PDB file of C-alpha atoms in Angstrom:
ATOM      1  CA  MET A   1      20.098 -23.966   0.112  1.00 76.00           C
ATOM      2  CA  GLU A   2      17.900 -23.939  -2.978  1.00 84.00           C
ATOM      3  CA  PHE A   3      14.920 -25.061  -0.852  1.00 80.00           C
ATOM      4  CA  LEU A   4      15.501 -22.240   1.644  1.00 80.00           C
ATOM      5  CA  LYS A   5      15.684 -19.711  -1.183  1.00 81.00           C
ATOM      6  CA  LYS A   6      12.346 -20.918  -2.643  1.00 82.00           C
ATOM      7  CA  LEU A   7      10.734 -20.951   0.804  1.00 80.00           C
ATOM      8  CA  LEU A   8      11.790 -17.355   1.452  1.00 79.00           C
ATOM      9  CA  MET A   9      10.473 -16.319  -1.980  1.00 83.00           C
ATOM     10  CA  TRP A  10       7.088 -17.916  -1.204  1.00 85.00           C
ATOM     11  CA  LEU A  11       6.956 -16.249   2.207  1.00 81.00           C
ATOM     12  CA  GLY A  12       7.829 -12.897   0.634  1.00 82.00           C
ATOM     13  CA  GLY A  13       5.067 -13.333  -1.951  1.00 80.00           C
ATOM     14  CA  LEU A  14       2.580 -14.300   0.762  1.00 82.00           C
ATOM     15  CA  PHE A  15       3.566 -11.282   2.843  1.00 79.00           C
ATOM     16  CA  THR A  16       3.078  -9.011  -0.185  1.00 77.00           C
ATOM     17  CA  LEU A  17      -0.416 -10.416  -0.774  1.00 76.00           C
ATOM     18  CA  ILE A  18      -1.343  -9.835   2.883  1.00 76.00           C
ATOM     19  CA  VAL A  19      -0.164  -6.220   2.694  1.00 70.00           C
ATOM     20  CA  ILE A  20      -2.185  -5.665  -0.502  1.00 69.00           C
ATOM     21  CA  LEU A  21      -5.271  -7.201   1.149  1.00 65.00           C
ATOM     22  CA  ILE A  22      -4.902  -4.927   4.190  1.00 62.00           C
ATOM     23  CA  ILE A  23      -4.581  -1.850   1.966  1.00 62.00           C
ATOM     24  CA  PHE A  24      -7.649  -2.919  -0.024  1.00 62.00           C
ATOM     25  CA  LEU A  25      -9.734  -3.428   3.150  1.00 56.00           C
ATOM     26  CA  ALA A  26      -8.616  -0.104   4.631  1.00 56.00           C
ATOM     27  CA  ALA A  27      -9.588   1.726   1.450  1.00 57.00           C
ATOM     28  CA  GLY A  28     -12.939  -0.093   1.366  1.00 58.00           C
ATOM     29  CA  SER A  29     -13.785   0.744   4.982  1.00 72.00           C
ATOM     30  CA  SER A  30     -12.862   4.391   4.442  1.00 78.00           C
ATOM     31  CA  SER A  31     -15.122   4.563   1.390  1.00 87.00           C
ATOM     32  CA  PHE A  32     -17.939   2.789   3.264  1.00 89.00           C
ATOM     33  CA  LYS A  33     -17.611   5.260   6.141  1.00 90.00           C
ATOM     34  CA  ASP A  34     -17.779   8.255   3.799  1.00 90.00           C
ATOM     35  CA  GLU A  35     -20.800   6.834   1.952  1.00 93.00           C
ATOM     36  CA  GLN A  36     -22.788   5.741   5.014  1.00 94.00           C
ATOM     37  CA  GLU A  37     -22.041   8.498   7.537  1.00 94.00           C
ATOM     38  CA  PRO A  38     -24.944  10.664   6.236  1.00 96.00           C
ATOM     39  CA  PHE A  39     -27.308   7.661   6.582  1.00 97.00           C
ATOM     40  CA  VAL A  40     -26.253   7.104  10.192  1.00 96.00           C
ATOM     41  CA  GLN A  41     -26.597  10.795  11.061  1.00 96.00           C
ATOM     42  CA  GLN A  42     -30.062  10.991   9.504  1.00 96.00           C
ATOM     43  CA  PHE A  43     -31.090   7.758  11.228  1.00 97.00           C
ATOM     44  CA  MET A  44     -30.063   9.189  14.606  1.00 96.00           C
ATOM     45  CA  ALA A  45     -31.877  12.472  13.941  1.00 96.00           C
ATOM     46  CA  ASP A  46     -35.081  10.669  12.918  1.00 97.00           C
ATOM     47  CA  PHE A  47     -34.952   8.072  15.711  1.00 96.00           C
ATOM     48  CA  SER A  48     -34.210  10.556  18.492  1.00 96.00           C
ATOM     49  CA  GLU A  49     -37.011  12.865  17.355  1.00 95.00           C
ATOM     50  CA  ARG A  50     -39.564  10.756  19.270  1.00 93.00           C
ATOM     51  CA  TRP A  51     -37.703   7.464  19.963  1.00 93.00           C
ATOM     52  CA  GLU A  52     -40.503   5.613  18.164  1.00 92.00           C
ATOM     53  CA  THR A  53     -39.571   2.602  16.034  1.00 91.00           C
ATOM     54  CA  GLN A  54     -42.318   3.451  13.537  1.00 92.00           C
ATOM     55  CA  ASP A  55     -40.273   6.510  12.514  1.00 94.00           C
ATOM     56  CA  ILE A  56     -37.350   4.350  11.373  1.00 96.00           C
ATOM     57  CA  TYR A  57     -39.078   1.043  10.601  1.00 95.00           C
ATOM     58  CA  ALA A  58     -38.107   0.984   6.905  1.00 95.00           C
ATOM     59  CA  ARG A  59     -34.417   1.292   7.839  1.00 96.00           C
ATOM     60  CA  LEU A  60     -34.355  -1.646  10.291  1.00 96.00           C
ATOM     61  CA  SER A  61     -33.308  -5.198   9.455  1.00 95.00           C
ATOM     62  CA  ASN A  62     -35.802  -8.012  10.035  1.00 93.00           C
ATOM     63  CA  GLU A  63     -33.640  -9.430  12.833  1.00 92.00           C
ATOM     64  CA  PHE A  64     -33.506  -6.080  14.592  1.00 93.00           C
ATOM     65  CA  ILE A  65     -37.294  -5.684  14.352  1.00 92.00           C
ATOM     66  CA  GLU A  66     -37.720  -9.068  16.056  1.00 90.00           C
ATOM     67  CA  GLN A  67     -35.414  -7.994  18.893  1.00 89.00           C
ATOM     68  CA  ILE A  68     -37.153  -4.642  19.376  1.00 89.00           C
ATOM     69  CA  ASN A  69     -40.549  -6.245  19.990  1.00 85.00           C
ATOM     70  CA  THR A  70     -39.525  -7.794  23.326  1.00 88.00           C
ATOM     71  CA  GLN A  71     -40.509  -6.425  26.742  1.00 88.00           C
ATOM     72  CA  GLU A  72     -36.852  -5.785  27.607  1.00 90.00           C
ATOM     73  CA  SER A  73     -36.397  -3.718  24.438  1.00 89.00           C
ATOM     74  CA  LYS A  74     -39.473  -1.641  25.245  1.00 87.00           C
ATOM     75  CA  ILE A  75     -37.923  -0.748  28.608  1.00 88.00           C
ATOM     76  CA  ILE A  76     -34.670   0.207  26.882  1.00 89.00           C
ATOM     77  CA  LEU A  77     -36.555   2.389  24.359  1.00 89.00           C
ATOM     78  CA  ALA A  78     -38.305   4.157  27.235  1.00 90.00           C
ATOM     79  CA  GLN A  79     -34.871   4.859  28.727  1.00 91.00           C
ATOM     80  CA  PHE A  80     -33.622   6.212  25.393  1.00 92.00           C
ATOM     81  CA  LYS A  81     -36.589   8.587  25.313  1.00 92.00           C
ATOM     82  CA  THR A  82     -35.263  10.290  28.476  1.00 91.00           C
ATOM     83  CA  MET A  83     -32.192  11.394  26.476  1.00 94.00           C
ATOM     84  CA  GLY A  84     -34.252  13.698  24.253  1.00 94.00           C
ATOM     85  CA  LYS A  85     -33.309  14.675  20.699  1.00 96.00           C
ATOM     86  CA  ILE A  86     -29.765  14.414  19.432  1.00 96.00           C
ATOM     87  CA  LYS A  87     -28.036  17.776  19.094  1.00 97.00           C
ATOM     88  CA  SER A  88     -24.623  16.792  17.738  1.00 96.00           C
ATOM     89  CA  ILE A  89     -22.436  13.858  16.740  1.00 96.00           C
ATOM     90  CA  SER A  90     -18.652  13.741  17.148  1.00 96.00           C
ATOM     91  CA  ASP A  91     -15.724  11.311  16.974  1.00 95.00           C
ATOM     92  CA  PHE A  92     -17.313   9.272  14.161  1.00 94.00           C
ATOM     93  CA  GLU A  93     -15.370   6.001  13.655  1.00 94.00           C
ATOM     94  CA  ILE A  94     -15.862   2.764  11.746  1.00 92.00           C
ATOM     95  CA  GLY A  95     -14.869  -0.693  12.938  1.00 86.00           C
ATOM     96  CA  ASN A  96     -15.657  -4.325  12.129  1.00 87.00           C
ATOM     97  CA  TYR A  97     -15.917  -3.652   8.397  1.00 89.00           C
ATOM     98  CA  ASN A  98     -16.841  -6.752   6.365  1.00 89.00           C
ATOM     99  CA  ALA A  99     -17.498  -7.026   2.647  1.00 85.00           C
ATOM    100  CA  HIS A 100     -19.269 -10.166   1.413  1.00 86.00           C
ATOM    101  CA  THR A 101     -21.229 -11.180  -1.643  1.00 88.00           C
ATOM    102  CA  SER A 102     -24.435 -10.773   0.416  1.00 89.00           C
ATOM    103  CA  GLY A 103     -23.593  -7.172   1.336  1.00 91.00           C
ATOM    104  CA  THR A 104     -21.253  -4.926   3.263  1.00 93.00           C
ATOM    105  CA  THR A 105     -21.424  -4.488   7.033  1.00 94.00           C
ATOM    106  CA  GLY A 106     -19.796  -1.863   9.208  1.00 94.00           C
ATOM    107  CA  GLU A 107     -20.034  -0.896  12.861  1.00 96.00           C
ATOM    108  CA  PHE A 108     -20.054   2.822  13.536  1.00 96.00           C
ATOM    109  CA  SER A 109     -19.118   4.240  16.916  1.00 97.00           C
ATOM    110  CA  PHE A 110     -19.563   7.892  17.859  1.00 97.00           C
ATOM    111  CA  LYS A 111     -20.345  10.274  20.677  1.00 97.00           C
ATOM    112  CA  GLY A 112     -23.749  11.905  20.740  1.00 96.00           C
ATOM    113  CA  THR A 113     -24.819  15.003  22.602  1.00 96.00           C
ATOM    114  CA  PHE A 114     -28.527  14.912  23.427  1.00 96.00           C
ATOM    115  CA  GLU A 115     -30.870  17.406  25.031  1.00 95.00           C
ATOM    116  CA  ASN A 116     -30.524  15.614  28.387  1.00 93.00           C
ATOM    117  CA  GLY A 117     -26.995  14.221  28.355  1.00 93.00           C
ATOM    118  CA  ASP A 118     -24.202  12.606  26.398  1.00 96.00           C
ATOM    119  CA  ALA A 119     -23.831   9.026  25.199  1.00 96.00           C
ATOM    120  CA  LEU A 120     -21.639   6.662  23.231  1.00 97.00           C
ATOM    121  CA  ILE A 121     -23.542   5.109  20.326  1.00 97.00           C
ATOM    122  CA  ASN A 122     -22.719   1.927  18.450  1.00 97.00           C
ATOM    123  CA  ILE A 123     -24.711   1.164  15.330  1.00 97.00           C
ATOM    124  CA  THR A 124     -24.122  -1.622  12.819  1.00 97.00           C
ATOM    125  CA  ILE A 125     -25.483  -1.215   9.320  1.00 97.00           C
ATOM    126  CA  LYS A 126     -25.598  -3.530   6.343  1.00 96.00           C
ATOM    127  CA  THR A 127     -25.812  -2.455   2.731  1.00 95.00           C
ATOM    128  CA  SER A 128     -27.098  -4.896   0.139  1.00 94.00           C
ATOM    129  CA  ASP A 129     -29.254  -5.049  -2.978  1.00 92.00           C
ATOM    130  CA  ILE A 130     -32.331  -4.189  -0.876  1.00 91.00           C
ATOM    131  CA  GLY A 131     -30.757  -1.030   0.568  1.00 94.00           C
ATOM    132  CA  VAL A 132     -29.208   0.060   3.848  1.00 96.00           C
ATOM    133  CA  ARG A 133     -30.537  -1.493   7.060  1.00 97.00           C
ATOM    134  CA  VAL A 134     -29.676  -1.079  10.739  1.00 97.00           C
ATOM    135  CA  VAL A 135     -28.710  -4.454  12.190  1.00 96.00           C
ATOM    136  CA  PHE A 136     -27.665  -3.406  15.711  1.00 96.00           C
ATOM    137  CA  PHE A 137     -28.035  -0.330  17.898  1.00 95.00           C
ATOM    138  CA  ARG A 138     -26.638   0.392  21.357  1.00 95.00           C
ATOM    139  CA  LEU A 139     -26.650   3.640  23.309  1.00 94.00           C
ATOM    140  CA  THR A 140     -24.479   3.910  26.419  1.00 94.00           C
ATOM    141  CA  PRO A 141     -25.236   7.085  28.380  1.00 94.00           C
ATOM    142  CA  SER A 142     -22.529   8.984  30.251  1.00 92.00           C
ATOM    143  CA  THR A 143     -24.698   8.692  33.380  1.00 87.00           C
ATOM    144  CA  PRO A 144     -26.821   5.619  34.171  1.00 82.00           C
ATOM    145  CA  PHE A 145     -30.467   5.519  33.121  1.00 75.00           C
ATOM    146  CA  LEU A 146     -33.187   5.757  35.753  1.00 68.00           C
ATOM    147  CA  ASP A 147     -35.883   3.069  35.933  1.00 62.00           C
ATOM    148  CA  VAL A 148     -38.786   3.949  33.641  1.00 61.00           C
ATOM    149  CA  GLU A 149     -41.997   2.305  32.431  1.00 61.00           C
ATOM    150  CA  PRO A 150     -41.842   0.473  29.084  1.00 60.00           C
ATOM    151  CA  ILE A 151     -43.281   2.038  25.954  1.00 56.00           C
ATOM    152  CA  ASN A 152     -46.119   0.079  24.341  1.00 61.00           C
ATOM    153  CA  GLN A 153     -45.172   0.228  20.690  1.00 57.00           C
ATOM    154  CA  LYS A 154     -44.646  -2.301  17.948  1.00 59.00           C
ATOM    155  CA  ALA A 155     -42.102  -2.104  15.190  1.00 57.00           C
TER     156      ALA A 155
END
């Protein structure tokens, strides 16, 4: 009986620690969202102005720059250009929030209204000692893209 009592006390303590950890992570992701939402909105405004990677180069991670310089990515950028400039952002949410010693990462998901249609946007950013960088970007239009010629640009 004594063993069962100690086991239940340990399980109760472990459960309490898990609850505290969840509360801490929820508060951290909420704070991260509030701090980084203006960055994401400005990034979208600047990027959709011309859909040129040179306009946002300083805000891209090295890994993302490597991915953007492929032929497939150039075709995708040409498709993005057909969307036009962003007019509004709604339903801003954060997911996949991770805090590490190397930095904090969060995936933002939101709806964007552009000059030529609507889209769901997913963007992952990482904050660290060197600043805020975009690690991943995906735009899913409400209607499929048409085939277009790739843009010859380098990031």
